[in-house]
Amino acid sequence: MPNIARLWIAALTATMATAAGPGFLLGVDYSQRIGFGAPYANSNPMMATDGTGALYLLDLGDPRTLPASAVLGSPETPASYVMKLSPDGIRMVYLTVLEFRASALAVDSSGSVYLSGSGVIAKLNATGTALIYRMPMAEGLEVDGLAVDGSGRAYVTGRVSTGNFKTTANAFQQTAPSDHRSKGFVARVNTAGTGFEFATYLAGNGWDVPMGIAV
């Protein structure tokens, strides 16, 4: 995890310790420093939790030195990995090294992990041992936000820089202004990971950079 994240966590803990007093119910369940070697410059850690309170971390690391419980495919260096911590924060349930670079993370109530990166959306099983699906996307689609609903459907948002994005019938915005700038989009993936149930532009006149989505 980047140093800035470590400093922020330390500062937050100190603030809580100072503020916690009689009648002021504020504290920390656990504090855990996480990191494997020096952080990468382009690392952008993401965290999520499931229905049990287990913590999931998406980050970059060296696949040759990570304490991996599973390695999927032939990862690059640095590689994206998903780490799951137990709800009490004292045990690493698994650390899975991914075969593709992931930039967004979401978790459903059963503990399945949804991931997205450049040109791909994937679902990791609850034990972190295999991908349930890996859905390719059209060239030029960059996913920056990911969410999942109670039925296991993934929702993605991001930007597209080419004309390869195909909207679905009756989409909210079927076409985007043709000014050769990146355009925002929103789409929902079916539960099998075989295609979009709906897909629409979310674009205006200029650069669009959607960064997050919630369901």
Short mmCIF file of C-alpha atoms in Angstrom, two decimals:
data_model
loop_
_atom_site.label_atom_id
_atom_site.label_comp_id
_atom_site.label_asym_id
_atom_site.label_seq_id
_atom_site.Cartn_x
_atom_site.Cartn_y
_atom_site.Cartn_z
CA MET A 1 0.00 0.00 0.00
CA PRO A 2 1.40 3.44 -0.86
CA ASN A 3 3.04 5.42 1.93
CA ILE A 4 0.37 8.12 1.72
CA ALA A 5 -2.27 5.53 2.65
CA ARG A 6 -0.18 4.35 5.60
CA LEU A 7 0.27 7.93 6.82
CA TRP A 8 -3.45 8.62 6.49
CA ILE A 9 -4.35 5.51 8.47
CA ALA A 10 -1.83 6.45 11.19
CA ALA A 11 -3.20 10.00 11.39
CA LEU A 12 -6.78 8.73 11.58
CA THR A 13 -5.87 6.31 14.36
CA ALA A 14 -4.17 9.08 16.34
CA THR A 15 -7.22 11.32 15.94
CA MET A 16 -9.49 8.54 17.18
CA ALA A 17 -7.24 7.89 20.17
CA THR A 18 -7.32 11.57 21.11
CA ALA A 19 -11.06 11.92 20.62
CA ALA A 20 -12.09 8.70 22.37
CA GLY A 21 -13.13 9.53 25.88
CA PRO A 22 -16.06 9.27 28.28
CA GLY A 23 -19.29 9.56 26.31
CA PHE A 24 -17.46 9.73 22.97
CA LEU A 25 -17.84 6.34 21.31
CA LEU A 26 -15.20 6.32 18.61
CA GLY A 27 -12.52 3.73 18.09
CA VAL A 28 -10.90 1.14 15.87
CA ASP A 29 -11.77 -2.57 15.64
CA TYR A 30 -8.28 -3.35 14.40
CA SER A 31 -5.33 -1.65 12.73
CA GLN A 32 -3.23 -3.58 10.24
CA ARG A 33 -0.30 -2.45 8.14
CA ILE A 34 -0.39 -4.12 4.73
CA GLY A 35 2.30 -4.01 2.10
CA PHE A 36 4.77 -6.23 0.29
CA GLY A 37 7.92 -4.28 -0.51
CA ALA A 38 8.12 -0.77 -1.93
CA PRO A 39 4.87 0.55 -3.48
CA TYR A 40 4.71 0.94 -7.24
CA ALA A 41 4.34 4.45 -8.62
CA ASN A 42 1.17 3.56 -10.57
CA SER A 43 -0.38 1.58 -7.71
CA ASN A 44 -3.95 2.58 -6.82
CA PRO A 45 -5.10 0.28 -3.98
CA MET A 46 -8.82 -0.40 -3.64
CA MET A 47 -10.72 -1.99 -0.77
CA ALA A 48 -14.14 -3.60 -0.33
CA THR A 49 -15.97 -5.71 2.26
CA ASP A 50 -18.50 -8.54 2.11
CA GLY A 51 -21.50 -9.35 4.30
CA THR A 52 -19.32 -10.86 7.02
CA GLY A 53 -17.02 -7.86 7.35
CA ALA A 54 -14.08 -9.53 5.63
CA LEU A 55 -11.76 -7.06 3.91
CA TYR A 56 -10.62 -7.35 0.28
CA LEU A 57 -7.64 -5.42 -1.08
CA LEU A 58 -6.71 -4.93 -4.74
CA ASP A 59 -3.14 -3.73 -5.33
CA LEU A 60 0.04 -4.28 -7.35
CA GLY A 61 2.99 -6.43 -6.35
CA ASP A 62 5.86 -8.52 -7.60
CA PRO A 63 4.44 -12.00 -8.32
CA ARG A 64 7.84 -13.55 -7.54
CA THR A 65 7.78 -12.37 -3.92
CA LEU A 66 4.08 -12.16 -3.03
CA PRO A 67 2.89 -14.78 -0.49
CA ALA A 68 0.36 -16.06 -3.02
CA SER A 69 -2.06 -18.87 -2.31
CA ALA A 70 -3.03 -18.96 -6.01
CA VAL A 71 -1.56 -17.60 -9.24
CA LEU A 72 -3.90 -17.39 -12.22
CA GLY A 73 -2.33 -17.71 -15.66
CA SER A 74 0.92 -15.94 -16.45
CA PRO A 75 0.90 -12.60 -14.63
CA GLU A 76 3.02 -9.65 -15.67
CA THR A 77 5.33 -7.74 -13.32
CA PRO A 78 4.07 -5.87 -11.42
CA ALA A 79 0.89 -7.94 -11.18
CA SER A 80 -2.50 -7.17 -9.72
CA TYR A 81 -3.47 -9.26 -6.73
CA VAL A 82 -6.54 -9.67 -4.52
CA MET A 83 -6.02 -10.30 -0.83
CA LYS A 84 -8.79 -11.29 1.58
CA LEU A 85 -8.47 -10.69 5.32
CA SER A 86 -10.67 -12.34 7.94
CA PRO A 87 -13.33 -10.12 9.60
CA ASP A 88 -11.15 -9.68 12.70
CA GLY A 89 -8.21 -8.56 10.54
CA ILE A 90 -5.72 -11.07 11.96
CA ARG A 91 -5.62 -13.73 9.23
CA MET A 92 -5.00 -13.68 5.49
CA VAL A 93 -7.66 -15.95 3.96
CA TYR A 94 -6.05 -15.90 0.52
CA LEU A 95 -3.87 -13.87 -1.80
CA THR A 96 -4.56 -14.45 -5.49
CA VAL A 97 -2.30 -13.07 -8.21
CA LEU A 98 -4.26 -12.16 -11.34
CA GLU A 99 -3.35 -12.79 -14.94
CA PHE A 100 -4.48 -9.30 -15.98
CA ARG A 101 -4.06 -5.78 -14.62
CA ALA A 102 -7.15 -4.79 -12.65
CA SER A 103 -8.21 -1.26 -11.74
CA ALA A 104 -11.60 -1.68 -10.01
CA LEU A 105 -13.01 -4.02 -7.37
CA ALA A 106 -16.41 -5.00 -5.95
CA VAL A 107 -17.57 -7.90 -3.75
CA ASP A 108 -21.00 -9.54 -3.47
CA SER A 109 -22.63 -10.95 -0.33
CA SER A 110 -21.28 -14.47 -1.00
CA GLY A 111 -17.68 -13.28 -1.21
CA SER A 112 -17.26 -13.49 -4.97
CA VAL A 113 -14.98 -10.72 -6.24
CA TYR A 114 -15.70 -8.69 -9.36
CA LEU A 115 -12.76 -7.09 -11.14
CA SER A 116 -12.27 -4.91 -14.17
CA GLY A 117 -9.36 -3.54 -16.10
CA SER A 118 -8.41 -2.52 -19.58
CA GLY A 119 -10.53 -4.63 -21.92
CA VAL A 120 -11.81 -7.15 -19.37
CA ILE A 121 -14.40 -7.76 -16.65
CA ALA A 122 -13.97 -10.85 -14.47
CA LYS A 123 -15.50 -12.64 -11.50
CA LEU A 124 -13.33 -14.49 -8.98
CA ASN A 125 -14.85 -17.32 -6.93
CA ALA A 126 -15.31 -17.03 -3.17
CA THR A 127 -12.18 -19.07 -2.40
CA GLY A 128 -9.93 -17.03 -4.69
CA THR A 129 -8.84 -20.10 -6.62
CA ALA A 130 -10.36 -19.55 -10.08
CA LEU A 131 -12.23 -17.14 -12.31
CA ILE A 132 -15.94 -17.87 -12.72
CA TYR A 133 -15.91 -15.80 -15.89
CA ARG A 134 -13.67 -13.47 -17.82
CA MET A 135 -15.55 -11.24 -20.24
CA PRO A 136 -13.58 -9.33 -22.88
CA MET A 137 -14.67 -5.82 -23.81
CA ALA A 138 -14.25 -3.90 -27.03
CA GLU A 139 -10.93 -2.20 -27.64
CA GLY A 140 -10.76 1.30 -26.26
CA LEU A 141 -13.03 0.76 -23.22
CA GLU A 142 -11.49 1.75 -19.89
CA VAL A 143 -13.45 0.81 -16.75
CA ASP A 144 -12.87 3.11 -13.76
CA GLY A 145 -15.89 2.26 -11.59
CA LEU A 146 -17.44 -1.08 -10.67
CA ALA A 147 -20.38 -2.16 -8.49
CA VAL A 148 -22.50 -5.29 -8.03
CA ASP A 149 -26.14 -5.82 -7.08
CA GLY A 150 -27.80 -8.50 -4.96
CA SER A 151 -28.37 -10.71 -8.00
CA GLY A 152 -24.70 -10.84 -9.00
CA ARG A 153 -24.90 -8.43 -11.91
CA ALA A 154 -21.89 -6.15 -12.36
CA TYR A 155 -22.28 -2.48 -13.23
CA VAL A 156 -19.38 -0.66 -14.85
CA THR A 157 -18.64 2.90 -15.82
CA GLY A 158 -15.67 4.50 -17.49
CA ARG A 159 -14.61 6.00 -20.76
CA VAL A 160 -14.29 4.94 -24.35
CA SER A 161 -11.88 6.47 -26.84
CA THR A 162 -12.94 4.66 -30.02
CA GLY A 163 -16.12 3.98 -31.94
CA ASN A 164 -16.19 0.33 -30.86
CA PHE A 165 -18.68 0.84 -28.03
CA LYS A 166 -22.10 -0.56 -28.94
CA THR A 167 -25.11 0.67 -27.04
CA THR A 168 -28.15 -1.54 -26.48
CA ALA A 169 -31.65 -0.99 -27.82
CA ASN A 170 -33.53 1.91 -26.23
CA ALA A 171 -30.38 3.07 -24.45
CA PHE A 172 -30.54 6.35 -22.56
CA GLN A 173 -27.93 7.83 -24.94
CA GLN A 174 -27.32 5.74 -28.04
CA THR A 175 -24.73 8.03 -29.62
CA ALA A 176 -22.13 10.46 -28.33
CA PRO A 177 -20.92 13.76 -29.81
CA SER A 178 -18.30 13.01 -32.46
CA ASP A 179 -15.57 15.38 -31.27
CA HIS A 180 -12.83 12.71 -30.96
CA ARG A 181 -12.64 12.98 -27.19
CA SER A 182 -13.09 10.22 -24.61
CA LYS A 183 -16.74 9.60 -23.78
CA GLY A 184 -18.35 8.20 -20.66
CA PHE A 185 -20.45 5.05 -20.59
CA VAL A 186 -22.46 2.93 -18.16
CA ALA A 187 -23.26 -0.77 -18.65
CA ARG A 188 -24.64 -3.76 -16.76
CA VAL A 189 -23.14 -7.23 -17.17
CA ASN A 190 -25.38 -10.29 -17.01
CA THR A 191 -24.86 -12.86 -14.26
CA ALA A 192 -23.11 -15.31 -16.60
CA GLY A 193 -20.56 -12.72 -17.71
CA THR A 194 -21.37 -13.23 -21.39
CA GLY A 195 -22.48 -9.72 -22.34
CA PHE A 196 -24.08 -6.41 -21.44
CA GLU A 197 -27.76 -6.40 -20.48
CA PHE A 198 -27.76 -2.68 -21.16
CA ALA A 199 -25.13 -0.23 -22.30
CA THR A 200 -25.39 3.51 -22.80
CA TYR A 201 -23.17 6.49 -23.36
CA LEU A 202 -23.13 9.08 -20.60
CA ALA A 203 -21.39 11.81 -22.53
CA GLY A 204 -21.38 15.51 -23.31
CA ASN A 205 -19.38 17.95 -25.40
CA GLY A 206 -15.87 17.51 -24.03
CA TRP A 207 -13.82 14.97 -22.11
CA ASP A 208 -15.82 12.58 -19.93
CA VAL A 209 -14.07 10.70 -17.13
CA PRO A 210 -16.59 8.84 -14.90
CA MET A 211 -14.70 7.47 -11.90
CA GLY A 212 -17.26 5.66 -9.72
CA ILE A 213 -20.63 3.95 -9.65
CA ALA A 214 -23.03 2.68 -6.97
CA VAL A 215 -26.11 0.46 -7.10
#
